[in-house]
CSV table of C-alpha atoms in Angstrom, one decimal:
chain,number,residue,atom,x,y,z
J,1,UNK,CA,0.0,0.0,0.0
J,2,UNK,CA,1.2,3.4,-0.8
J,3,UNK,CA,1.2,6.9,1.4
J,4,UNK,CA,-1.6,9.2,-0.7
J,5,UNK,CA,-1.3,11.6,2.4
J,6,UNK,CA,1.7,13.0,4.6
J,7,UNK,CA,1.9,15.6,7.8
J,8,UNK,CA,5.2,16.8,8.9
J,9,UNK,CA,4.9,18.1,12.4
J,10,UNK,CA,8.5,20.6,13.9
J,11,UNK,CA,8.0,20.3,17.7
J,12,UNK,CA,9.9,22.7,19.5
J,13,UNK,CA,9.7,21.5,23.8
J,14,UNK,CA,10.7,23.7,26.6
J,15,UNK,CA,14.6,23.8,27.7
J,16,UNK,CA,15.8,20.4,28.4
J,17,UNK,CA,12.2,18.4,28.0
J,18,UNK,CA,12.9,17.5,24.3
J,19,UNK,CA,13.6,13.7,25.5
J,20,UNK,CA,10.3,13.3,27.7
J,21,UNK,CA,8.9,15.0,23.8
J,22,UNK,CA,10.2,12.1,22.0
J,23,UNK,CA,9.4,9.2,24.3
J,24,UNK,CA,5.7,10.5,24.7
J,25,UNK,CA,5.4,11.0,20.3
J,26,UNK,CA,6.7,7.2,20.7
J,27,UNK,CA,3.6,5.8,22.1
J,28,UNK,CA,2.5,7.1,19.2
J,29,UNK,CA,3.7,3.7,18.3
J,30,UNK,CA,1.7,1.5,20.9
J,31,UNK,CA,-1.0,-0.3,20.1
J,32,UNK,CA,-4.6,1.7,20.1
J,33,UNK,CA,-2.7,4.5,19.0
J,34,UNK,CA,-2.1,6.0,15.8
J,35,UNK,CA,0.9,5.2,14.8
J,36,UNK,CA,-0.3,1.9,14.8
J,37,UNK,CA,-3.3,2.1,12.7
J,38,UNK,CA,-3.4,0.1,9.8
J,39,UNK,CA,-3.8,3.4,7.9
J,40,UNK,CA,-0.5,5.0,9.2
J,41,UNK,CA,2.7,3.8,7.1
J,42,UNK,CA,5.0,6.0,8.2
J,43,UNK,CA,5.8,7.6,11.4
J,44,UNK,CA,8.9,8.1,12.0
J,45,UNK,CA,9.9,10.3,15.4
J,46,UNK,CA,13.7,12.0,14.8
J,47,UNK,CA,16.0,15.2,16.4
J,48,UNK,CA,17.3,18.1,15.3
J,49,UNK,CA,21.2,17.3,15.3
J,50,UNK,CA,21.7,20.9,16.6
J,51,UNK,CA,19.2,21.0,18.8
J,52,UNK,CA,18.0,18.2,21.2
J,53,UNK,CA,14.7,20.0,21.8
J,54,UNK,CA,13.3,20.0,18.4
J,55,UNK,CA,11.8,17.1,17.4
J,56,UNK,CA,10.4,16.4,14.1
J,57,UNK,CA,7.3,13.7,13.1
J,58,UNK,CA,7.1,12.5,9.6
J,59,UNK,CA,3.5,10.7,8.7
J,60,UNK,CA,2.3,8.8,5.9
J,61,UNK,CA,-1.2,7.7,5.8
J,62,UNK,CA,-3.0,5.7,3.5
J,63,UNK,CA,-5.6,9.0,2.5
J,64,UNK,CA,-6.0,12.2,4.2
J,65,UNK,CA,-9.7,11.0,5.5
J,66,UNK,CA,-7.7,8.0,7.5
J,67,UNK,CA,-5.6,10.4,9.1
J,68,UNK,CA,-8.1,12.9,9.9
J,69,UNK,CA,-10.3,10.2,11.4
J,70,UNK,CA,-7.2,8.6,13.3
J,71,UNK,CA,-6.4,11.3,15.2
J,72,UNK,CA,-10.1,12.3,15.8
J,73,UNK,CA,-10.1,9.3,18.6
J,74,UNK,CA,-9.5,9.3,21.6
J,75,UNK,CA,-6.0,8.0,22.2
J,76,UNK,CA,-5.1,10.6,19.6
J,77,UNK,CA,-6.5,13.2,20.9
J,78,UNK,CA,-5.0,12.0,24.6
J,79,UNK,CA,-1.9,12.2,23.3
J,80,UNK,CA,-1.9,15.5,21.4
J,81,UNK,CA,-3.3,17.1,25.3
J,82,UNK,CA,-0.3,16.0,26.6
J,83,UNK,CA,2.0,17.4,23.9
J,84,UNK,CA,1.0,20.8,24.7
J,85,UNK,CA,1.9,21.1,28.2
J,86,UNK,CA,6.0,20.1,27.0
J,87,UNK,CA,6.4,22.7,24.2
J,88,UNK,CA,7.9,25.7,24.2
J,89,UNK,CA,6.6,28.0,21.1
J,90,UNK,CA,3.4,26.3,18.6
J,91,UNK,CA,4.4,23.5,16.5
J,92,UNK,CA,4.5,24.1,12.7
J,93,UNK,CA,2.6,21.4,10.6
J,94,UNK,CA,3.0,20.7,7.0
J,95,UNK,CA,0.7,18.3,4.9
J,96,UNK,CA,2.2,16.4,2.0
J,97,UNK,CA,0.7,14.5,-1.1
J,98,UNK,CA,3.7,11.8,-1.2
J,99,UNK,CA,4.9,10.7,-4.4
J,100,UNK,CA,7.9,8.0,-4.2
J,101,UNK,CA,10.2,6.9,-1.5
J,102,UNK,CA,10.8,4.1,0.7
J,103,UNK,CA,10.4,3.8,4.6
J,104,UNK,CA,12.4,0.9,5.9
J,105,UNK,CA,13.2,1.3,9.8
């Protein structure tokens, strides 16, 4: 199956919480949540290599209606509360349409 939709999320956390940022994005990956939806084919959690507290999500979904109703639910939406709370400026999202690569992690 092939990505039709892709988010990019730039999460910038407070001074110093950017590792409590990343290990809360990676329950992402738990089951129930949406990482590991059947729709989701990529999510892939990674660091700025300047910066330890800007963290960077990478999405693909199967369409843009999977992802919007994926993160709609309530473990989403639990998850995204507690985001909040840990960053230090907004988060800048970026939607995608995908049109080749390869995800292999």
């Amino acid at each position: 199956m092939m990505a039709k939709y892709g988010f990019s999320a730039t999460l910038t956390a407070r001074p110093g919480m950017g590792d409590q940022l990343v290990d809360l994005l990676l329950t992402g990956l738990d089951e129930g949540s949406p990482g590991a939806s059947e729709h989701c084919l990529v999510y892939l959690v990674s660091r700025s290599a300047s910066d330890p507290d800007i963290v960077h999500v990478i999405e693909g979904w199967a369409s843009e209606e999977d992802h919007h109703r994926v993160f709609a639910s309530e473990a989403a939406q639990a998850i995204v509360a507690r985001i909040d709370p840990l960053l230090g400026k907004d988060a800048e999202y970026t939607d995608h349409v995908p049109v080749r690569g390869k995800a292999a992690l």
